[in-house]
């Protein structure tokens, strides 16, 4: 249910509303808001064709993961973790996170309409502020900012997964081993390593057709592994491109298929392997270039589509992201222990253009009484983020398989970020406003926020196996971050900020810990308990009267009970985990005197159950079921923010506005209560080394809300008299179910695959927000990101 309580406002109040809305945009950006086994839809063999399907049953118990920064059997690790293999990604033609996220229990994802514009939450820890709550690693090094001003929650790393060996999804806080920003969990990409023993080459490509698209999408890829010196030195290189066919039409100007896009992935890795050490250097580039977002216009009352897959776009909403990542990893066998050095350097450029015409384009009408030449025009936000990040980790760890396994390490991160935001306002045809208004309001706001983030941490982790049935693990991490910030306002009179240079700094120390007792009930069943903590870094705040100079870290404590079991010679795997997470000092966006920043406020609790079942009734057939229930709610009202005075009512006097941006009992935004998926995979050996693999997955996602409740109370200042209370409830995004299908026919060299995503063409949405005029308060339309419409495709690969 969604309610807007309208009211007539004085010009002073309306202007304050506009200033508040733009300031919120400028200061914080356009923030919208299977356990312990490999997930389906496929349990296909590792190669293109499995000559021995009987081997597949045993592989259910030999999956290895690196959750504890060492290779371990996934069945013996006291972590809720899902591993997705490269073969599974290929089967469903996964080109972005939205293709596989619903098959991972406890993982929720929102897309803004292109790869790379995604928000990720785990176990109900929603993205309520710009700071990261889910960490990202590529092999041994982190990728992604921990600063509050790089919009980490909006632009999660979303690799085109070519040359990816596997993706590990760790749920629950990972603060002791992986540090800041991983309090909700971690997504870890493991890339394929150069092999100095044998050469391997691959080339492939394909075509796809999406409902409502007039053109075809296409993809191509090539890769090579070349031993440069047998058993010593090898080079691995790859390149892939995915062209996204547009399927959104423009109701504004009649153009069709406006959301064409490209993804490219390039990678080169050189590995030297000696007797007691190996060194790997990797250079990786990922690019995303989209002409427009895949968003549609809905009727603001019924939420039905106004005209199918169409949207109102006055200014093209381009999205570009270029990421260059360089990593150097050294592994040295010191005899008594292993030493690891992991170094990385990342350079990221992100440009997002958001059409604000239907929100701020009517602003000239507010001044039309002064100049009748002024008419409604166009407005947009150019949001540019630049980040360079250097990280270094050293660690020393014991050999695996000992009664006492230990690990000690040190970590350093240095980030330099730039955040530039510009809101131009033009006439409807795109030409400048008439003089002198072009100089006065031709730019509604322009702001730059250069930042630095430096973090130093030391950590230790260990586990002692007392006997065959009891093992106790624990970890501790101390971190310190120092941040510098500058608020450089170029144009600010209409956004409530004073032009000029305003520096700010912050420093904080944070300690995280974990303790994990583990019980081996019998050789086929393991139970564990885990208590752990995590944090989201704080930082310097927007410089404005009434806002705190810095926002503190947001922290949580998680309590977890888990069971991992295997029956019938590992043909049945069943895992179950229950958890409670207590979250405090939540970072939330707030507005004081029309200027937005962050404050710490409120507590929340998330409770849930996750289960996974995988059954192999025959050597050729694998069935899987994953499910998660999550109850995540705010425990108390977010802090009350007072705008005083907010305007004047003639004859009554000054008024004030008290705002709460979240109320006790609100659900966490974009977190479904229930999700589940069913998968099936059948392998049939044909003849002469050829095999047929068919399968699919059915996934169901519960309804969600797009935000928390907003309460606004308008009162007289003197004497204090409440006049009106407005409640804006969040939009409710409906539940949906999706069927995905695939089939492949392959041998040692050739692989022919076909797939259908969303086979029934389910019409559902990932995100939803009202597009409302800041001048009149009238909602023009509701903008929603649909899930992937039905897509059919086929792929061909040749390996030699």
PDB file of C-alpha atoms in Angstrom, residues 191-392:
ATOM      1  CA  UNK A 191      39.916 -16.579 -11.477  1.00  0.00           C
ATOM      2  CA  UNK A 192      41.493 -19.327 -13.588  1.00  0.00           C
ATOM      3  CA  UNK A 193      45.244 -19.624 -13.059  1.00  0.00           C
ATOM      4  CA  UNK A 194      47.962 -20.065 -15.687  1.00  0.00           C
ATOM      5  CA  UNK A 195      48.975 -23.716 -16.041  1.00  0.00           C
ATOM      6  CA  UNK A 196      52.657 -24.346 -16.915  1.00  0.00           C
ATOM      7  CA  UNK A 197      52.040 -28.009 -17.762  1.00  0.00           C
ATOM      8  CA  UNK A 198      49.870 -27.879 -20.887  1.00  0.00           C
ATOM      9  CA  UNK A 199      48.619 -25.513 -23.585  1.00  0.00           C
ATOM     10  CA  UNK A 200      44.922 -24.769 -23.943  1.00  0.00           C
ATOM     11  CA  UNK A 201      43.029 -22.577 -26.404  1.00  0.00           C
ATOM     12  CA  UNK A 202      39.377 -21.635 -26.632  1.00  0.00           C
ATOM     13  CA  UNK A 203      37.199 -19.608 -28.953  1.00  0.00           C
ATOM     14  CA  UNK A 204      33.447 -19.136 -28.876  1.00  0.00           C
ATOM     15  CA  UNK A 205      30.460 -16.933 -29.491  1.00  0.00           C
ATOM     16  CA  UNK A 206      26.708 -16.775 -29.646  1.00  0.00           C
ATOM     17  CA  UNK A 207      23.506 -14.888 -30.343  1.00  0.00           C
ATOM     18  CA  UNK A 208      20.487 -14.044 -28.196  1.00  0.00           C
ATOM     19  CA  UNK A 209      16.985 -12.730 -28.776  1.00  0.00           C
ATOM     20  CA  UNK A 210      15.035 -10.835 -26.108  1.00  0.00           C
ATOM     21  CA  UNK A 211      11.280 -10.277 -26.203  1.00  0.00           C
ATOM     22  CA  UNK A 212      10.462  -6.754 -27.502  1.00  0.00           C
ATOM     23  CA  UNK A 213      13.975  -6.264 -28.925  1.00  0.00           C
ATOM     24  CA  UNK A 214      14.189  -5.599 -32.662  1.00  0.00           C
ATOM     25  CA  UNK A 215      17.839  -6.637 -32.863  1.00  0.00           C
ATOM     26  CA  UNK A 216      19.927  -9.577 -31.726  1.00  0.00           C
ATOM     27  CA  UNK A 217      22.400  -9.553 -28.915  1.00  0.00           C
ATOM     28  CA  UNK A 218      25.707 -11.255 -29.557  1.00  0.00           C
ATOM     29  CA  UNK A 219      28.806 -12.352 -27.712  1.00  0.00           C
ATOM     30  CA  UNK A 220      32.258 -13.628 -28.536  1.00  0.00           C
ATOM     31  CA  UNK A 221      35.238 -14.747 -26.497  1.00  0.00           C
ATOM     32  CA  UNK A 222      38.684 -16.223 -26.838  1.00  0.00           C
ATOM     33  CA  UNK A 223      41.277 -17.457 -24.416  1.00  0.00           C
ATOM     34  CA  UNK A 224      44.654 -19.138 -24.322  1.00  0.00           C
ATOM     35  CA  UNK A 225      46.886 -20.799 -21.767  1.00  0.00           C
ATOM     36  CA  UNK A 226      50.479 -20.980 -22.993  1.00  0.00           C
ATOM     37  CA  UNK A 227      53.357 -22.656 -21.091  1.00  0.00           C
ATOM     38  CA  UNK A 228      56.368 -20.448 -21.703  1.00  0.00           C
ATOM     39  CA  UNK A 229      58.699 -22.818 -19.857  1.00  0.00           C
ATOM     40  CA  UNK A 230      57.442 -26.295 -19.086  1.00  0.00           C
ATOM     41  CA  UNK A 231      56.406 -26.721 -15.438  1.00  0.00           C
ATOM     42  CA  UNK A 232      57.861 -23.294 -14.562  1.00  0.00           C
ATOM     43  CA  UNK A 233      56.325 -20.335 -16.422  1.00  0.00           C
ATOM     44  CA  UNK A 234      52.931 -19.853 -18.058  1.00  0.00           C
ATOM     45  CA  UNK A 235      50.769 -17.091 -19.529  1.00  0.00           C
ATOM     46  CA  UNK A 236      46.971 -17.075 -19.549  1.00  0.00           C
ATOM     47  CA  UNK A 237      45.076 -14.451 -21.535  1.00  0.00           C
ATOM     48  CA  UNK A 238      41.427 -13.932 -22.427  1.00  0.00           C
ATOM     49  CA  UNK A 239      39.025 -11.464 -23.970  1.00  0.00           C
ATOM     50  CA  UNK A 240      35.217 -11.474 -24.021  1.00  0.00           C
ATOM     51  CA  UNK A 241      32.518  -9.112 -25.217  1.00  0.00           C
ATOM     52  CA  UNK A 242      28.772  -9.229 -24.663  1.00  0.00           C
ATOM     53  CA  UNK A 243      26.552  -6.920 -26.698  1.00  0.00           C
ATOM     54  CA  UNK A 244      23.201  -6.283 -24.997  1.00  0.00           C
ATOM     55  CA  UNK A 245      20.293  -5.762 -27.384  1.00  0.00           C
ATOM     56  CA  UNK A 246      17.980  -2.969 -26.266  1.00  0.00           C
ATOM     57  CA  UNK A 247      14.304  -3.673 -25.646  1.00  0.00           C
ATOM     58  CA  UNK A 248      13.039  -0.464 -23.974  1.00  0.00           C
ATOM     59  CA  UNK A 249      11.177   2.080 -26.129  1.00  0.00           C
ATOM     60  CA  UNK A 250      11.015   5.798 -25.364  1.00  0.00           C
ATOM     61  CA  UNK A 251       7.577   7.301 -24.791  1.00  0.00           C
ATOM     62  CA  UNK A 252       9.091  10.773 -24.819  1.00  0.00           C
ATOM     63  CA  UNK A 253      10.391  10.863 -28.395  1.00  0.00           C
ATOM     64  CA  UNK A 254       9.335   7.549 -29.974  1.00  0.00           C
ATOM     65  CA  UNK A 255      12.797   5.978 -30.236  1.00  0.00           C
ATOM     66  CA  UNK A 256      12.961   2.188 -29.925  1.00  0.00           C
ATOM     67  CA  UNK A 257      15.409  -0.140 -28.152  1.00  0.00           C
ATOM     68  CA  UNK A 258      17.173   2.691 -26.332  1.00  0.00           C
ATOM     69  CA  UNK A 259      18.977   0.531 -23.774  1.00  0.00           C
ATOM     70  CA  UNK A 260      21.653  -1.032 -25.966  1.00  0.00           C
ATOM     71  CA  UNK A 261      24.842  -1.818 -24.078  1.00  0.00           C
ATOM     72  CA  UNK A 262      28.231  -3.502 -24.106  1.00  0.00           C
ATOM     73  CA  UNK A 263      30.236  -5.494 -21.587  1.00  0.00           C
ATOM     74  CA  UNK A 264      33.880  -6.322 -22.207  1.00  0.00           C
ATOM     75  CA  UNK A 265      36.355  -8.332 -20.176  1.00  0.00           C
ATOM     76  CA  UNK A 266      40.097  -8.608 -20.793  1.00  0.00           C
ATOM     77  CA  UNK A 267      42.626 -10.420 -18.630  1.00  0.00           C
ATOM     78  CA  UNK A 268      46.263 -11.491 -18.773  1.00  0.00           C
ATOM     79  CA  UNK A 269      47.987 -13.484 -16.044  1.00  0.00           C
ATOM     80  CA  UNK A 270      51.648 -14.545 -15.835  1.00  0.00           C
ATOM     81  CA  UNK A 271      52.682 -17.213 -13.334  1.00  0.00           C
ATOM     82  CA  UNK A 272      56.150 -18.412 -12.315  1.00  0.00           C
ATOM     83  CA  UNK A 273      56.322 -21.605 -10.297  1.00  0.00           C
ATOM     84  CA  UNK A 274      59.467 -22.609  -8.406  1.00  0.00           C
ATOM     85  CA  UNK A 275      60.276 -25.379  -5.964  1.00  0.00           C
ATOM     86  CA  UNK A 276      59.175 -23.508  -2.849  1.00  0.00           C
ATOM     87  CA  UNK A 277      57.478 -20.387  -4.218  1.00  0.00           C
ATOM     88  CA  UNK A 278      55.232 -19.145  -6.980  1.00  0.00           C
ATOM     89  CA  UNK A 279      54.533 -15.630  -8.210  1.00  0.00           C
ATOM     90  CA  UNK A 280      51.467 -14.527 -10.192  1.00  0.00           C
ATOM     91  CA  UNK A 281      50.955 -11.138 -11.829  1.00  0.00           C
ATOM     92  CA  UNK A 282      47.520 -10.349 -13.271  1.00  0.00           C
ATOM     93  CA  UNK A 283      46.128  -7.425 -15.232  1.00  0.00           C
ATOM     94  CA  UNK A 284      42.339  -7.281 -15.669  1.00  0.00           C
ATOM     95  CA  UNK A 285      40.042  -4.798 -17.364  1.00  0.00           C
ATOM     96  CA  UNK A 286      36.241  -4.735 -17.173  1.00  0.00           C
ATOM     97  CA  UNK A 287      34.092  -2.219 -19.063  1.00  0.00           C
ATOM     98  CA  UNK A 288      30.372  -1.520 -19.094  1.00  0.00           C
ATOM     99  CA  UNK A 289      28.886   0.975 -21.558  1.00  0.00           C
ATOM    100  CA  UNK A 290      25.105   1.409 -21.676  1.00  0.00           C
ATOM    101  CA  UNK A 291      23.030   3.913 -23.652  1.00  0.00           C
ATOM    102  CA  UNK A 292      20.114   3.834 -21.191  1.00  0.00           C
ATOM    103  CA  UNK A 293      18.769   1.915 -18.241  1.00  0.00           C
ATOM    104  CA  UNK A 294      16.335  -0.968 -18.677  1.00  0.00           C
ATOM    105  CA  UNK A 295      13.554   0.776 -16.749  1.00  0.00           C
ATOM    106  CA  UNK A 296       9.858   1.081 -17.583  1.00  0.00           C
ATOM    107  CA  UNK A 297       7.116   3.571 -16.758  1.00  0.00           C
ATOM    108  CA  UNK A 298       4.228   2.363 -14.599  1.00  0.00           C
ATOM    109  CA  UNK A 299       0.942   4.028 -13.764  1.00  0.00           C
ATOM    110  CA  UNK A 300       1.583   5.658 -10.347  1.00  0.00           C
ATOM    111  CA  UNK A 301      -1.712   4.323  -8.924  1.00  0.00           C
ATOM    112  CA  UNK A 302      -2.271   0.880 -10.433  1.00  0.00           C
ATOM    113  CA  UNK A 303       1.404   0.152 -11.126  1.00  0.00           C
ATOM    114  CA  UNK A 304       0.428  -1.368 -14.456  1.00  0.00           C
ATOM    115  CA  UNK A 305       2.716  -0.765 -17.413  1.00  0.00           C
ATOM    116  CA  UNK A 306       1.774   2.390 -19.286  1.00  0.00           C
ATOM    117  CA  UNK A 307       2.897   1.037 -22.656  1.00  0.00           C
ATOM    118  CA  UNK A 308       4.670  -2.285 -22.301  1.00  0.00           C
ATOM    119  CA  UNK A 309       8.453  -2.137 -22.090  1.00  0.00           C
ATOM    120  CA  UNK A 310       8.630   1.654 -22.463  1.00  0.00           C
ATOM    121  CA  UNK A 311       9.768   4.624 -20.401  1.00  0.00           C
ATOM    122  CA  UNK A 312       9.743   8.424 -20.408  1.00  0.00           C
ATOM    123  CA  UNK A 313      13.330   9.527 -21.117  1.00  0.00           C
ATOM    124  CA  UNK A 314      13.953  13.177 -21.956  1.00  0.00           C
ATOM    125  CA  UNK A 315      17.728  12.899 -21.408  1.00  0.00           C
ATOM    126  CA  UNK A 316      19.529   9.632 -22.164  1.00  0.00           C
ATOM    127  CA  UNK A 317      20.590   7.927 -18.924  1.00  0.00           C
ATOM    128  CA  UNK A 318      24.026   6.698 -19.957  1.00  0.00           C
ATOM    129  CA  UNK A 319      26.076   4.481 -17.671  1.00  0.00           C
ATOM    130  CA  UNK A 320      29.792   3.834 -18.093  1.00  0.00           C
ATOM    131  CA  UNK A 321      32.154   1.968 -15.823  1.00  0.00           C
ATOM    132  CA  UNK A 322      35.815   1.236 -16.570  1.00  0.00           C
ATOM    133  CA  UNK A 323      37.798  -0.842 -14.116  1.00  0.00           C
ATOM    134  CA  UNK A 324      41.516  -1.636 -14.408  1.00  0.00           C
ATOM    135  CA  UNK A 325      42.886  -4.009 -11.783  1.00  0.00           C
ATOM    136  CA  UNK A 326      46.468  -5.177 -11.280  1.00  0.00           C
ATOM    137  CA  UNK A 327      47.440  -7.804  -8.734  1.00  0.00           C
ATOM    138  CA  UNK A 328      50.705  -9.432  -7.650  1.00  0.00           C
ATOM    139  CA  UNK A 329      50.517 -12.515  -5.429  1.00  0.00           C
ATOM    140  CA  UNK A 330      53.517 -14.307  -3.920  1.00  0.00           C
ATOM    141  CA  UNK A 331      53.198 -17.690  -2.193  1.00  0.00           C
ATOM    142  CA  UNK A 332      56.266 -19.019  -0.361  1.00  0.00           C
ATOM    143  CA  UNK A 333      56.603 -22.326   1.428  1.00  0.00           C
ATOM    144  CA  UNK A 334      58.742 -21.433   4.442  1.00  0.00           C
ATOM    145  CA  UNK A 335      58.788 -25.001   5.696  1.00  0.00           C
ATOM    146  CA  UNK A 336      57.094 -24.543   9.047  1.00  0.00           C
ATOM    147  CA  UNK A 337      54.418 -22.287   7.523  1.00  0.00           C
ATOM    148  CA  UNK A 338      53.238 -20.612   4.326  1.00  0.00           C
ATOM    149  CA  UNK A 339      53.797 -16.925   3.602  1.00  0.00           C
ATOM    150  CA  UNK A 340      51.481 -14.956   1.313  1.00  0.00           C
ATOM    151  CA  UNK A 341      51.900 -11.445  -0.060  1.00  0.00           C
ATOM    152  CA  UNK A 342      48.932 -10.003  -1.972  1.00  0.00           C
ATOM    153  CA  UNK A 343      49.266  -6.595  -3.647  1.00  0.00           C
ATOM    154  CA  UNK A 344      46.705  -4.824  -5.796  1.00  0.00           C
ATOM    155  CA  UNK A 345      46.132  -1.548  -7.591  1.00  0.00           C
ATOM    156  CA  UNK A 346      42.719  -0.606  -9.009  1.00  0.00           C
ATOM    157  CA  UNK A 347      41.690   2.393 -11.108  1.00  0.00           C
ATOM    158  CA  UNK A 348      37.937   2.825 -11.547  1.00  0.00           C
ATOM    159  CA  UNK A 349      35.957   5.451 -13.470  1.00  0.00           C
ATOM    160  CA  UNK A 350      32.151   5.562 -13.249  1.00  0.00           C
ATOM    161  CA  UNK A 351      29.728   7.917 -14.996  1.00  0.00           C
ATOM    162  CA  UNK A 352      25.991   7.839 -14.337  1.00  0.00           C
ATOM    163  CA  UNK A 353      23.543  10.246 -15.964  1.00  0.00           C
ATOM    164  CA  UNK A 354      20.072  10.422 -14.428  1.00  0.00           C
ATOM    165  CA  UNK A 355      17.157  12.164 -16.132  1.00  0.00           C
ATOM    166  CA  UNK A 356      15.612  14.618 -13.644  1.00  0.00           C
ATOM    167  CA  UNK A 357      13.326  16.364 -16.129  1.00  0.00           C
ATOM    168  CA  UNK A 358      10.127  15.105 -14.544  1.00  0.00           C
ATOM    169  CA  UNK A 359      11.353  16.038 -11.067  1.00  0.00           C
ATOM    170  CA  UNK A 360      13.144  19.389 -11.531  1.00  0.00           C
ATOM    171  CA  UNK A 361      12.360  20.409 -15.124  1.00  0.00           C
ATOM    172  CA  UNK A 362       9.383  22.469 -13.915  1.00  0.00           C
ATOM    173  CA  UNK A 363      11.592  24.657 -11.721  1.00  0.00           C
ATOM    174  CA  UNK A 364      11.514  27.633 -14.175  1.00  0.00           C
ATOM    175  CA  UNK A 365       7.723  27.711 -13.744  1.00  0.00           C
ATOM    176  CA  UNK A 366       8.248  28.782 -10.130  1.00  0.00           C
ATOM    177  CA  UNK A 367       9.852  31.975 -11.511  1.00  0.00           C
ATOM    178  CA  UNK A 368       7.527  32.487 -14.483  1.00  0.00           C
ATOM    179  CA  UNK A 369       5.788  35.305 -12.620  1.00  0.00           C
ATOM    180  CA  UNK A 370       9.040  37.274 -12.881  1.00  0.00           C
ATOM    181  CA  UNK A 371       9.660  36.422 -16.544  1.00  0.00           C
ATOM    182  CA  UNK A 372       6.942  34.946 -18.796  1.00  0.00           C
ATOM    183  CA  UNK A 373       9.652  33.573 -21.125  1.00  0.00           C
ATOM    184  CA  UNK A 374      10.433  30.878 -18.581  1.00  0.00           C
ATOM    185  CA  UNK A 375       8.857  27.498 -19.284  1.00  0.00           C
ATOM    186  CA  UNK A 376       9.385  23.952 -18.167  1.00  0.00           C
ATOM    187  CA  UNK A 377      12.687  22.525 -19.351  1.00  0.00           C
ATOM    188  CA  UNK A 378      15.080  19.613 -18.979  1.00  0.00           C
ATOM    189  CA  UNK A 379      17.271  18.714 -16.022  1.00  0.00           C
ATOM    190  CA  UNK A 380      19.646  15.879 -15.362  1.00  0.00           C
ATOM    191  CA  UNK A 381      22.334  14.750 -12.953  1.00  0.00           C
ATOM    192  CA  UNK A 382      25.817  13.832 -14.114  1.00  0.00           C
ATOM    193  CA  UNK A 383      27.444  11.776 -11.384  1.00  0.00           C
ATOM    194  CA  UNK A 384      31.143  11.030 -11.912  1.00  0.00           C
ATOM    195  CA  UNK A 385      33.219   8.874  -9.603  1.00  0.00           C
ATOM    196  CA  UNK A 386      36.961   8.271  -9.891  1.00  0.00           C
ATOM    197  CA  UNK A 387      38.841   5.963  -7.556  1.00  0.00           C
ATOM    198  CA  UNK A 388      42.375   4.686  -7.273  1.00  0.00           C
ATOM    199  CA  UNK A 389      42.967   2.027  -4.634  1.00  0.00           C
ATOM    200  CA  UNK A 390      46.181   0.352  -3.449  1.00  0.00           C
ATOM    201  CA  UNK A 391      46.050  -2.597  -1.063  1.00  0.00           C
ATOM    202  CA  UNK A 392      48.720  -4.768   0.532  1.00  0.00           C
TER     203      UNK A 392
END
